[in-house]
mmCIF file of C-alpha atoms and ligand atoms in Angstrom:
data_model
loop_
_atom_site.group_PDB
_atom_site.id
_atom_site.type_symbol
_atom_site.label_atom_id
_atom_site.label_comp_id
_atom_site.label_asym_id
_atom_site.label_seq_id
_atom_site.Cartn_x
_atom_site.Cartn_y
_atom_site.Cartn_z
ATOM 1 C CA UNK A 11 0.000 0.000 0.000
ATOM 2 C CA UNK A 12 1.152 3.512 -0.821
ATOM 3 C CA UNK A 13 0.197 6.451 1.428
ATOM 4 C CA UNK A 14 1.071 10.098 0.803
ATOM 5 C CA UNK A 15 0.491 12.617 3.569
ATOM 6 C CA UNK A 16 0.155 16.232 2.470
ATOM 7 C CA UNK A 17 1.019 18.384 5.480
ATOM 8 C CA UNK A 18 2.419 21.761 6.466
ATOM 9 C CA UNK A 19 4.499 19.944 9.098
ATOM 10 C CA UNK A 20 6.190 16.921 7.470
ATOM 11 C CA UNK A 21 8.753 16.794 10.292
ATOM 12 C CA UNK A 22 5.889 15.890 12.618
ATOM 13 C CA UNK A 23 5.763 12.465 10.953
ATOM 14 C CA UNK A 24 9.465 11.744 10.598
ATOM 15 C CA UNK A 25 10.087 9.887 13.870
ATOM 16 C CA UNK A 26 6.757 8.068 13.555
ATOM 17 C CA UNK A 27 7.791 6.783 10.135
ATOM 18 C CA UNK A 28 11.218 5.635 11.293
ATOM 19 C CA UNK A 29 10.438 4.146 14.715
ATOM 20 C CA UNK A 30 9.143 0.834 16.053
ATOM 21 C CA UNK A 31 6.745 -1.376 14.095
ATOM 22 C CA UNK A 32 5.677 1.225 11.524
ATOM 23 C CA UNK A 33 9.321 2.277 11.054
ATOM 24 C CA UNK A 34 10.358 -1.309 10.367
ATOM 25 C CA UNK A 35 7.446 -1.809 7.963
ATOM 26 C CA UNK A 36 8.497 1.298 6.019
ATOM 27 C CA UNK A 37 12.150 0.258 6.020
ATOM 28 C CA UNK A 38 11.283 -3.242 4.766
ATOM 29 C CA UNK A 39 9.071 -1.776 2.033
ATOM 30 C CA UNK A 40 5.909 -3.424 3.390
ATOM 31 C CA UNK A 41 4.215 -0.039 3.287
ATOM 32 C CA UNK A 42 5.286 3.000 1.314
ATOM 33 C CA UNK A 43 4.586 6.226 3.215
ATOM 34 C CA UNK A 44 5.749 9.678 2.221
ATOM 35 C CA UNK A 45 5.139 13.052 3.826
ATOM 36 C CA UNK A 46 4.943 15.927 1.331
ATOM 37 C CA UNK A 47 5.307 19.564 2.427
ATOM 38 C CA UNK A 48 2.260 21.650 1.473
ATOM 39 C CA UNK A 49 4.481 24.756 1.570
ATOM 40 C CA UNK A 50 6.275 23.509 -1.547
ATOM 41 C CA UNK A 51 3.026 24.361 -3.359
ATOM 42 C CA UNK A 52 2.507 27.789 -1.810
ATOM 43 C CA UNK A 53 2.270 31.044 -3.717
ATOM 44 C CA UNK A 54 4.410 34.120 -3.231
ATOM 45 C CA UNK A 55 7.669 34.593 -1.382
ATOM 46 C CA UNK A 56 6.298 33.911 2.066
ATOM 47 C CA UNK A 57 5.420 30.263 1.403
ATOM 48 C CA UNK A 58 1.870 31.154 2.313
ATOM 49 C CA UNK A 59 -0.575 28.266 2.182
ATOM 50 C CA UNK A 60 -3.548 29.678 4.087
ATOM 51 C CA UNK A 61 -5.631 32.806 4.375
ATOM 52 C CA UNK A 62 -8.318 34.264 6.614
ATOM 53 C CA UNK A 63 -11.625 32.409 6.494
ATOM 54 C CA UNK A 64 -14.442 34.399 4.895
ATOM 55 C CA UNK A 65 -16.988 35.302 7.555
ATOM 56 C CA UNK A 66 -14.786 33.796 10.273
ATOM 57 C CA UNK A 67 -13.341 35.282 13.447
ATOM 58 C CA UNK A 68 -9.743 35.461 12.335
ATOM 59 C CA UNK A 69 -9.141 31.728 11.748
ATOM 60 C CA UNK A 70 -7.088 30.510 8.782
ATOM 61 C CA UNK A 71 -8.107 28.097 6.005
ATOM 62 C CA UNK A 72 -5.753 26.343 3.607
ATOM 63 C CA UNK A 73 -6.219 27.709 0.084
ATOM 64 C CA UNK A 74 -7.736 25.522 -2.644
ATOM 65 C CA UNK A 75 -5.058 26.253 -5.279
ATOM 66 C CA UNK A 76 -2.297 25.099 -2.915
ATOM 67 C CA UNK A 77 -4.191 21.905 -2.127
ATOM 68 C CA UNK A 78 -4.935 21.297 -5.797
ATOM 69 C CA UNK A 79 -1.275 21.649 -6.818
ATOM 70 C CA UNK A 80 -0.110 19.434 -3.948
ATOM 71 C CA UNK A 81 -2.623 16.732 -4.838
ATOM 72 C CA UNK A 82 -1.724 16.899 -8.533
ATOM 73 C CA UNK A 83 1.950 16.393 -7.589
ATOM 74 C CA UNK A 84 1.092 12.954 -6.172
ATOM 75 C CA UNK A 85 0.275 12.020 -9.759
ATOM 76 C CA UNK A 86 -2.293 9.357 -9.139
ATOM 77 C CA UNK A 87 -5.897 9.546 -10.304
ATOM 78 C CA UNK A 88 -6.824 6.315 -8.547
ATOM 79 C CA UNK A 89 -5.736 7.241 -5.033
ATOM 80 C CA UNK A 90 -8.470 7.580 -2.429
ATOM 81 C CA UNK A 91 -8.228 11.070 -0.935
ATOM 82 C CA UNK A 92 -8.881 11.423 2.787
ATOM 83 C CA UNK A 93 -9.292 14.476 4.985
ATOM 84 C CA UNK A 94 -9.099 13.989 8.763
ATOM 85 C CA UNK A 95 -11.519 16.390 10.436
ATOM 86 C CA UNK A 96 -13.591 16.351 13.636
ATOM 87 C CA UNK A 97 -16.704 16.632 11.442
ATOM 88 C CA UNK A 98 -15.904 13.422 9.539
ATOM 89 C CA UNK A 99 -17.245 9.875 9.935
ATOM 90 C CA UNK A 100 -15.772 8.115 12.962
ATOM 91 C CA UNK A 101 -12.752 5.952 12.164
ATOM 92 C CA UNK A 102 -13.562 2.410 13.301
ATOM 93 C CA UNK A 103 -11.742 -0.883 12.821
ATOM 94 C CA UNK A 104 -14.277 -1.669 10.066
ATOM 95 C CA UNK A 105 -13.405 1.537 8.234
ATOM 96 C CA UNK A 106 -9.682 0.802 8.645
ATOM 97 C CA UNK A 107 -10.222 -2.685 7.206
ATOM 98 C CA UNK A 108 -12.144 -1.247 4.259
ATOM 99 C CA UNK A 109 -9.383 1.319 3.587
ATOM 100 C CA UNK A 110 -6.751 -1.427 3.828
ATOM 101 C CA UNK A 111 -8.197 -2.800 0.571
ATOM 102 C CA UNK A 112 -7.175 0.365 -1.319
ATOM 103 C CA UNK A 113 -3.942 0.453 -3.320
ATOM 104 C CA UNK A 114 -3.172 4.082 -2.654
ATOM 105 C CA UNK A 115 -4.276 6.734 -0.171
ATOM 106 C CA UNK A 116 -3.595 10.447 0.081
ATOM 107 C CA UNK A 117 -4.234 12.021 3.492
ATOM 108 C CA UNK A 118 -4.502 15.799 3.531
ATOM 109 C CA UNK A 119 -3.856 17.368 6.918
ATOM 110 C CA UNK A 120 -5.705 20.532 7.780
ATOM 111 C CA UNK A 121 -4.453 23.021 10.311
ATOM 112 C CA UNK A 122 -6.089 26.018 11.895
ATOM 113 C CA UNK A 123 -9.681 25.993 10.551
ATOM 114 C CA UNK A 124 -9.186 23.300 7.922
ATOM 115 C CA UNK A 125 -9.326 23.096 4.134
ATOM 116 C CA UNK A 126 -11.326 25.245 1.743
ATOM 117 C CA UNK A 127 -14.678 23.479 1.391
ATOM 118 C CA UNK A 128 -14.768 23.815 -2.413
ATOM 119 C CA UNK A 129 -11.584 21.739 -2.665
ATOM 120 C CA UNK A 130 -13.026 19.195 -0.223
ATOM 121 C CA UNK A 131 -16.167 18.877 -2.329
ATOM 122 C CA UNK A 132 -14.186 18.520 -5.546
ATOM 123 C CA UNK A 133 -11.364 16.218 -4.483
ATOM 124 C CA UNK A 134 -11.881 14.536 -1.124
ATOM 125 C CA UNK A 135 -13.419 11.035 -1.094
ATOM 126 C CA UNK A 136 -13.738 10.568 2.655
ATOM 127 C CA UNK A 137 -13.634 12.801 5.730
ATOM 128 C CA UNK A 138 -12.863 10.903 8.934
ATOM 129 C CA UNK A 139 -12.657 11.775 12.616
ATOM 130 C CA UNK A 140 -10.664 9.877 15.226
ATOM 131 C CA UNK A 141 -13.004 10.905 18.044
ATOM 132 C CA UNK A 142 -15.162 13.598 19.550
ATOM 133 C CA UNK A 143 -12.440 16.086 20.451
ATOM 134 C CA UNK A 144 -10.659 18.773 18.498
ATOM 135 C CA UNK A 145 -6.952 18.525 17.725
ATOM 136 C CA UNK A 146 -4.778 21.300 16.341
ATOM 137 C CA UNK A 147 -4.287 19.533 13.014
ATOM 138 C CA UNK A 148 -4.693 16.373 10.958
ATOM 139 C CA UNK A 149 -1.192 14.945 11.474
ATOM 140 C CA UNK A 150 -2.060 12.839 14.542
ATOM 141 C CA UNK A 151 -5.228 11.479 12.893
ATOM 142 C CA UNK A 152 -3.137 10.722 9.760
ATOM 143 C CA UNK A 153 -0.614 8.793 11.863
ATOM 144 C CA UNK A 154 -3.452 7.042 13.704
ATOM 145 C CA UNK A 155 -4.844 5.732 10.437
ATOM 146 C CA UNK A 156 -1.426 4.730 9.058
ATOM 147 C CA UNK A 157 -0.621 2.869 12.274
ATOM 148 C CA UNK A 158 -3.931 0.980 12.230
ATOM 149 C CA UNK A 159 -3.540 0.183 8.512
ATOM 150 C CA UNK A 160 0.022 -1.018 8.807
ATOM 151 C CA UNK A 161 -0.931 -3.617 11.415
ATOM 152 C CA UNK A 162 -3.170 -5.249 8.817
ATOM 153 C CA UNK A 163 -0.403 -5.603 6.231
ATOM 154 C CA UNK A 164 0.855 -9.214 6.332
ATOM 155 C CA UNK A 165 4.299 -9.381 7.926
ATOM 156 C CA UNK A 166 4.128 -6.066 9.797
ATOM 157 C CA UNK A 167 3.012 -7.437 13.157
ATOM 158 C CA UNK A 168 5.182 -10.400 14.182
ATOM 159 C CA UNK A 169 2.596 -13.086 14.784
ATOM 160 C CA UNK A 170 -0.604 -12.964 12.697
ATOM 161 C CA UNK A 171 -2.364 -14.311 15.755
ATOM 162 C CA UNK A 172 -1.791 -11.184 17.779
ATOM 163 C CA UNK A 173 -3.727 -9.157 15.182
ATOM 164 C CA UNK A 174 -6.655 -11.558 15.033
ATOM 165 C CA UNK A 175 -6.798 -11.645 18.835
ATOM 166 C CA UNK A 176 -6.885 -7.889 19.248
ATOM 167 C CA UNK A 177 -9.696 -5.700 20.443
ATOM 168 C CA UNK A 178 -12.334 -5.161 17.763
ATOM 169 C CA UNK A 179 -10.945 -7.790 15.406
ATOM 170 C CA UNK A 180 -13.593 -10.276 16.488
ATOM 171 C CA UNK A 181 -15.927 -7.503 17.479
ATOM 172 C CA UNK A 182 -15.324 -7.649 21.254
ATOM 173 C CA UNK A 183 -12.694 -6.012 23.455
ATOM 174 C CA UNK A 184 -9.363 -7.725 24.064
ATOM 175 C CA UNK A 185 -8.618 -9.614 27.283
ATOM 176 C CA UNK A 186 -6.222 -7.983 29.840
ATOM 177 C CA UNK A 187 -2.536 -8.992 29.550
ATOM 178 C CA UNK A 188 0.080 -9.805 32.231
ATOM 179 C CA UNK A 189 3.829 -10.445 32.250
ATOM 180 C CA UNK A 190 6.535 -11.158 34.846
ATOM 181 C CA UNK A 191 6.820 -10.876 37.796
ATOM 182 C CA UNK A 192 3.908 -13.149 38.691
ATOM 183 C CA UNK A 193 3.328 -11.137 41.881
ATOM 184 C CA UNK A 194 3.617 -7.358 41.727
ATOM 185 C CA UNK A 195 2.689 -4.925 44.499
ATOM 186 C CA UNK A 196 0.849 -7.797 46.182
ATOM 187 C CA UNK A 197 -1.246 -8.522 43.083
ATOM 188 C CA UNK A 198 -1.030 -11.985 41.580
ATOM 189 C CA UNK A 199 -1.418 -12.904 37.944
ATOM 190 C CA UNK A 200 -4.649 -14.965 37.565
ATOM 191 C CA UNK A 201 -3.582 -18.555 38.375
ATOM 192 C CA UNK A 202 -5.159 -20.023 35.238
ATOM 193 C CA UNK A 203 -2.731 -18.078 33.031
ATOM 194 C CA UNK A 204 0.263 -19.853 34.598
ATOM 195 C CA UNK A 205 -1.442 -23.280 34.671
ATOM 196 C CA UNK A 206 -0.104 -24.398 31.277
ATOM 197 C CA UNK A 207 -3.588 -25.726 30.436
ATOM 198 C CA UNK A 208 -4.114 -24.193 26.993
ATOM 199 C CA UNK A 209 -7.829 -24.987 26.747
ATOM 200 C CA UNK A 210 -8.584 -23.447 30.163
ATOM 201 C CA UNK A 211 -6.440 -20.413 29.353
ATOM 202 C CA UNK A 212 -8.278 -19.850 26.074
ATOM 203 C CA UNK A 213 -11.645 -20.132 27.798
ATOM 204 C CA UNK A 214 -10.539 -17.724 30.554
ATOM 205 C CA UNK A 215 -9.288 -15.177 28.027
ATOM 206 C CA UNK A 216 -12.516 -15.297 26.052
ATOM 207 C CA UNK A 217 -14.686 -14.965 29.155
ATOM 208 C CA UNK A 218 -12.711 -11.992 30.524
ATOM 209 C CA UNK A 219 -12.993 -10.359 27.099
ATOM 210 C CA UNK A 220 -16.755 -10.987 27.167
ATOM 211 C CA UNK A 221 -17.182 -9.478 30.642
ATOM 212 C CA UNK A 222 -15.005 -6.470 29.811
ATOM 213 C CA UNK A 223 -17.151 -5.824 26.737
ATOM 214 C CA UNK A 224 -20.374 -6.245 28.715
ATOM 215 C CA UNK A 225 -19.288 -3.730 31.338
ATOM 216 C CA UNK A 226 -17.548 -1.139 29.149
ATOM 217 C CA UNK A 227 -18.777 -1.422 25.578
ATOM 218 C CA UNK A 228 -22.055 -3.358 25.439
ATOM 219 C CA UNK A 229 -22.776 -1.464 22.211
ATOM 220 C CA UNK A 230 -20.204 -3.693 20.474
ATOM 221 C CA UNK A 231 -22.236 -6.827 21.132
ATOM 222 C CA UNK A 232 -24.723 -6.237 18.348
ATOM 223 C CA UNK A 233 -22.105 -6.782 15.664
ATOM 224 C CA UNK A 234 -20.014 -9.567 17.167
ATOM 225 C CA UNK A 235 -20.071 -13.323 16.742
ATOM 226 C CA UNK A 236 -20.213 -14.345 20.410
ATOM 227 C CA UNK A 237 -19.964 -18.132 19.936
ATOM 228 C CA UNK A 238 -16.272 -18.263 20.911
ATOM 229 C CA UNK A 239 -16.926 -16.210 24.027
ATOM 230 C CA UNK A 240 -19.284 -18.698 25.637
ATOM 231 C CA UNK A 241 -18.122 -21.377 28.029
ATOM 232 C CA UNK A 242 -20.449 -24.035 26.776
ATOM 233 C CA UNK A 243 -22.291 -25.358 23.762
ATOM 234 C CA UNK A 244 -25.278 -23.920 21.927
ATOM 235 C CA UNK A 245 -28.205 -26.087 20.831
ATOM 236 C CA UNK A 246 -31.130 -25.405 18.539
ATOM 237 C CA UNK A 247 -34.463 -26.950 19.540
ATOM 238 C CA UNK A 248 -37.055 -27.428 16.791
ATOM 239 C CA UNK A 249 -40.568 -27.827 18.118
ATOM 240 C CA UNK A 250 -42.516 -27.598 14.896
ATOM 241 C CA UNK A 251 -44.667 -30.208 13.197
ATOM 242 C CA UNK A 252 -43.861 -31.691 9.814
ATOM 243 C CA UNK A 253 -46.870 -29.771 8.420
ATOM 244 C CA UNK A 254 -45.025 -26.519 9.128
ATOM 245 C CA UNK A 255 -41.506 -27.599 8.204
ATOM 246 C CA UNK A 256 -41.082 -30.372 5.651
ATOM 247 C CA UNK A 257 -37.939 -32.536 5.303
ATOM 248 C CA UNK A 258 -36.259 -30.026 2.997
ATOM 249 C CA UNK A 259 -36.998 -27.261 5.533
ATOM 250 C CA UNK A 260 -35.382 -29.394 8.191
ATOM 251 C CA UNK A 261 -32.387 -29.820 5.943
ATOM 252 C CA UNK A 262 -32.071 -26.006 5.666
ATOM 253 C CA UNK A 263 -32.402 -25.575 9.426
ATOM 254 C CA UNK A 264 -29.752 -28.199 10.133
ATOM 255 C CA UNK A 265 -27.397 -26.649 7.583
ATOM 256 C CA UNK A 266 -27.815 -23.193 9.137
ATOM 257 C CA UNK A 267 -27.162 -24.633 12.590
ATOM 258 C CA UNK A 268 -23.957 -26.211 11.299
ATOM 259 C CA UNK A 269 -22.848 -23.040 9.533
ATOM 260 C CA UNK A 270 -23.154 -20.972 12.736
ATOM 261 C CA UNK A 271 -21.370 -23.492 14.975
ATOM 262 C CA UNK A 272 -24.383 -24.915 16.827
ATOM 263 C CA UNK A 273 -23.366 -28.167 18.572
ATOM 264 C CA UNK A 274 -26.646 -30.098 18.285
ATOM 265 C CA UNK A 275 -30.114 -29.757 16.836
ATOM 266 C CA UNK A 276 -32.734 -31.228 19.160
ATOM 267 C CA UNK A 277 -36.064 -32.331 17.700
ATOM 268 C CA UNK A 278 -38.930 -34.742 18.216
ATOM 269 C CA UNK A 279 -38.319 -38.444 17.402
ATOM 270 C CA UNK A 280 -40.575 -38.328 14.345
ATOM 271 C CA UNK A 281 -38.028 -36.036 12.694
ATOM 272 C CA UNK A 282 -35.206 -38.516 13.042
ATOM 273 C CA UNK A 283 -35.691 -39.874 9.550
ATOM 274 C CA UNK A 284 -35.325 -36.403 8.018
ATOM 275 C CA UNK A 285 -32.043 -35.991 9.827
ATOM 276 C CA UNK A 286 -30.675 -39.455 9.201
ATOM 277 C CA UNK A 287 -31.123 -38.817 5.489
ATOM 278 C CA UNK A 288 -29.243 -35.558 5.887
ATOM 279 C CA UNK A 289 -26.266 -36.930 7.723
ATOM 280 C CA UNK A 290 -25.343 -39.127 4.805
ATOM 281 C CA UNK A 291 -25.283 -36.252 2.357
ATOM 282 C CA UNK A 292 -24.025 -33.245 4.337
ATOM 283 C CA UNK A 293 -20.823 -33.231 6.334
ATOM 284 C CA UNK A 294 -21.332 -29.953 8.181
ATOM 285 C CA UNK A 295 -24.644 -30.806 9.818
ATOM 286 C CA UNK A 296 -24.466 -31.043 13.617
ATOM 287 C CA UNK A 297 -25.466 -34.149 15.546
ATOM 288 C CA UNK A 298 -29.207 -34.511 15.954
ATOM 289 C CA UNK A 299 -30.692 -35.401 19.316
ATOM 290 C CA UNK A 300 -34.261 -36.681 19.326
ATOM 291 C CA UNK A 301 -36.381 -36.294 22.466
ATOM 292 C CA UNK A 302 -40.113 -36.734 22.999
ATOM 293 C CA UNK A 303 -41.013 -33.406 24.630
ATOM 294 C CA UNK A 304 -39.925 -29.806 25.146
ATOM 295 C CA UNK A 305 -39.340 -30.615 28.815
ATOM 296 C CA UNK A 306 -36.935 -33.440 27.881
ATOM 297 C CA UNK A 307 -35.256 -31.087 25.420
ATOM 298 C CA UNK A 308 -34.401 -28.614 28.170
ATOM 299 C CA UNK A 309 -33.380 -31.390 30.563
ATOM 300 C CA UNK A 310 -30.981 -32.805 28.019
ATOM 301 C CA UNK A 311 -29.513 -29.398 27.100
ATOM 302 C CA UNK A 312 -28.993 -28.611 30.803
ATOM 303 C CA UNK A 313 -27.578 -32.009 31.732
ATOM 304 C CA UNK A 314 -24.158 -30.585 32.595
ATOM 305 C CA UNK A 315 -24.767 -29.260 36.056
ATOM 306 C CA UNK A 316 -21.769 -26.910 36.312
ATOM 307 C CA UNK A 317 -23.521 -23.956 34.642
ATOM 308 C CA UNK A 318 -27.131 -22.836 34.367
ATOM 309 C CA UNK A 319 -28.900 -23.538 31.114
ATOM 310 C CA UNK A 320 -30.151 -20.479 29.299
ATOM 311 C CA UNK A 321 -33.136 -21.022 27.057
ATOM 312 C CA UNK A 322 -33.882 -18.394 24.458
ATOM 313 C CA UNK A 323 -37.322 -18.908 23.001
ATOM 314 C CA UNK A 324 -37.358 -17.225 19.616
ATOM 315 C CA UNK A 325 -40.536 -15.868 17.987
ATOM 316 C CA UNK A 326 -42.620 -15.296 21.131
ATOM 317 C CA UNK A 327 -44.688 -12.234 21.641
ATOM 318 C CA UNK A 328 -44.270 -10.164 23.784
ATOM 319 C CA UNK A 329 -40.586 -10.680 24.419
ATOM 320 C CA UNK A 330 -37.283 -8.927 25.088
ATOM 321 C CA UNK A 331 -35.453 -7.308 22.172
ATOM 322 C CA UNK A 332 -32.945 -9.690 20.601
ATOM 323 C CA UNK A 333 -29.946 -7.599 21.700
ATOM 324 C CA UNK A 334 -30.937 -8.013 25.339
ATOM 325 C CA UNK A 335 -31.238 -11.758 24.735
ATOM 326 C CA UNK A 336 -27.728 -11.695 23.262
ATOM 327 C CA UNK A 337 -26.412 -9.779 26.263
ATOM 328 C CA UNK A 338 -27.921 -12.389 28.601
ATOM 329 C CA UNK A 339 -26.437 -15.169 26.489
ATOM 330 C CA UNK A 340 -22.917 -13.708 26.805
ATOM 331 C CA UNK A 341 -23.382 -12.977 30.515
ATOM 332 C CA UNK A 342 -24.574 -16.518 31.300
ATOM 333 C CA UNK A 343 -22.072 -18.218 29.010
ATOM 334 C CA UNK A 344 -23.310 -21.691 29.967
ATOM 335 C CA UNK A 345 -25.103 -24.154 27.711
ATOM 336 C CA UNK A 346 -27.762 -22.418 25.667
ATOM 337 C CA UNK A 347 -30.818 -23.778 23.945
ATOM 338 C CA UNK A 348 -32.514 -21.648 21.313
ATOM 339 C CA UNK A 349 -35.974 -23.019 20.652
ATOM 340 C CA UNK A 350 -38.219 -22.452 17.672
ATOM 341 C CA UNK A 351 -41.895 -23.304 17.698
ATOM 342 C CA UNK A 352 -42.803 -23.640 21.364
ATOM 343 C CA UNK A 353 -41.547 -21.664 24.340
ATOM 344 C CA UNK A 354 -40.450 -23.868 27.239
ATOM 345 C CA UNK A 355 -41.228 -22.703 30.766
ATOM 346 C CA UNK A 356 -38.939 -22.562 33.772
ATOM 347 C CA UNK A 357 -36.069 -20.548 35.128
ATOM 348 C CA UNK A 358 -33.644 -18.815 32.848
ATOM 349 C CA UNK A 359 -36.009 -18.713 29.909
ATOM 350 C CA UNK A 360 -35.916 -15.582 27.802
ATOM 351 C CA UNK A 361 -38.792 -14.988 25.466
ATOM 352 C CA UNK A 362 -37.300 -13.163 22.520
ATOM 353 C CA UNK A 363 -39.342 -10.696 20.547
ATOM 354 C CA UNK A 364 -39.919 -12.011 17.017
ATOM 355 C CA UNK A 365 -37.705 -10.765 14.243
ATOM 356 C CA UNK A 366 -39.666 -8.009 12.580
ATOM 357 C CA UNK A 367 -40.293 -7.993 8.891
ATOM 358 C CA UNK A 368 -42.103 -5.387 6.845
ATOM 359 C CA UNK A 369 -44.031 -7.931 4.793
ATOM 360 C CA UNK A 370 -45.368 -11.352 5.718
ATOM 361 C CA UNK A 371 -43.962 -13.983 8.051
ATOM 362 C CA UNK A 372 -40.562 -15.570 7.493
ATOM 363 C CA UNK A 373 -40.512 -19.291 6.759
ATOM 364 C CA UNK A 374 -38.958 -21.310 9.597
ATOM 365 C CA UNK A 375 -35.739 -22.013 7.703
ATOM 366 C CA UNK A 376 -35.154 -18.285 7.196
ATOM 367 C CA UNK A 377 -36.208 -17.515 10.757
ATOM 368 C CA UNK A 378 -33.650 -19.922 12.202
ATOM 369 C CA UNK A 379 -30.886 -18.565 9.961
ATOM 370 C CA UNK A 380 -31.737 -14.909 10.730
ATOM 371 C CA UNK A 381 -31.899 -15.590 14.475
ATOM 372 C CA UNK A 382 -28.609 -17.479 14.544
ATOM 373 C CA UNK A 383 -26.976 -14.761 12.466
ATOM 374 C CA UNK A 384 -27.821 -12.128 15.094
ATOM 375 C CA UNK A 385 -26.038 -14.152 17.754
ATOM 376 C CA UNK A 386 -23.287 -15.907 15.852
ATOM 377 C CA UNK A 387 -22.724 -13.962 12.662
ATOM 378 C CA UNK A 388 -20.053 -11.252 12.586
ATOM 379 C CA UNK A 389 -20.690 -7.963 10.881
HETATM 380 N N1 ADE B 411 -8.567 17.329 13.224
HETATM 381 C C1 ADE B 411 -8.772 17.952 14.376
HETATM 382 N N2 ADE B 411 -9.418 17.179 15.252
HETATM 383 C C2 ADE B 411 -9.623 15.982 14.616
HETATM 384 C C3 ADE B 411 -10.244 14.771 14.983
HETATM 385 N N3 ADE B 411 -10.803 14.602 16.177
HETATM 386 N N4 ADE B 411 -10.267 13.773 14.090
HETATM 387 C C4 ADE B 411 -9.731 13.947 12.851
HETATM 388 N N5 ADE B 411 -9.140 15.069 12.467
HETATM 389 C C5 ADE B 411 -9.082 16.091 13.322
#
């Protein structure tokens, strides 16, 4: 990826571009970043690049001709042109990942009051903000974006794993980290992290990440696949008659369950034949458990006594909004049964408000897929 930063203060970026991980990436040619001095495109002897804003209170705005000449000097018609400004769209990990797909970026740093709006309208593709505060110029937001982009370039961050484990990569916050000494100021590192038991460590890290997200950034939950953050398995219970869902509908339901990582589909014994036929033809279909009643379904799903069973009854009216059901799912973390067709009764049962459509009702196959996607699909 090639990035050109047009700035009145190129020296601002020089240590950033030669230090640490970004510095190494630049040196190794993994990313190509250049800072270009806007003053080289000024007019007159005073290297003037800005002038008083019309109708302003004495603030300065960078002149459109200067910006135009500087941009033309980059010599690329295909580059995506960005302007960091507090009035832009918020820079999120998603936006960074979308920008990482571009071949070439030009970032134009404003100072004082910013850039002449006519130039922005004519030449800027995206205005972005790094947060709800006002900085003195666009250089720090430019470096913020370059830093976030460079981490996504293969080979820049040592182990790929550390990128995929980071905050926001899976949609939830990262787990806290510890290093030596194992006791510091009387505080011990959580014992599980020094246990050497990889499976327990992984589970602990995912659960602490889940709780941190629940307490600090519950807003992130709506877009995250939370399957990995649960301690136990998820089951889908189908309590619908063969008049409502025929064998091919069952096939679709079982395929969706498999695609979203559901451990078992639980259904009435008369559906066994539908599933047996499936298992021979589809590899990714989860195991099917057949039980004679909804009560037996919940008993089976909750058979592991170490954690409470959470039952989410989809398509019941009235019910809690699906995001609240998702929050409860992450909080409980134990085995979870999501039922379709008949709401079981008992403790820990959440009746979930039906998925709303603007037209008619969804067929059961689509309903199961849409429901599972809200919990276990990532955006
Ligand atoms: N320029 C000044 N403040 C800014 C911000 N918060 N984000 C992006 N660019 C800026």
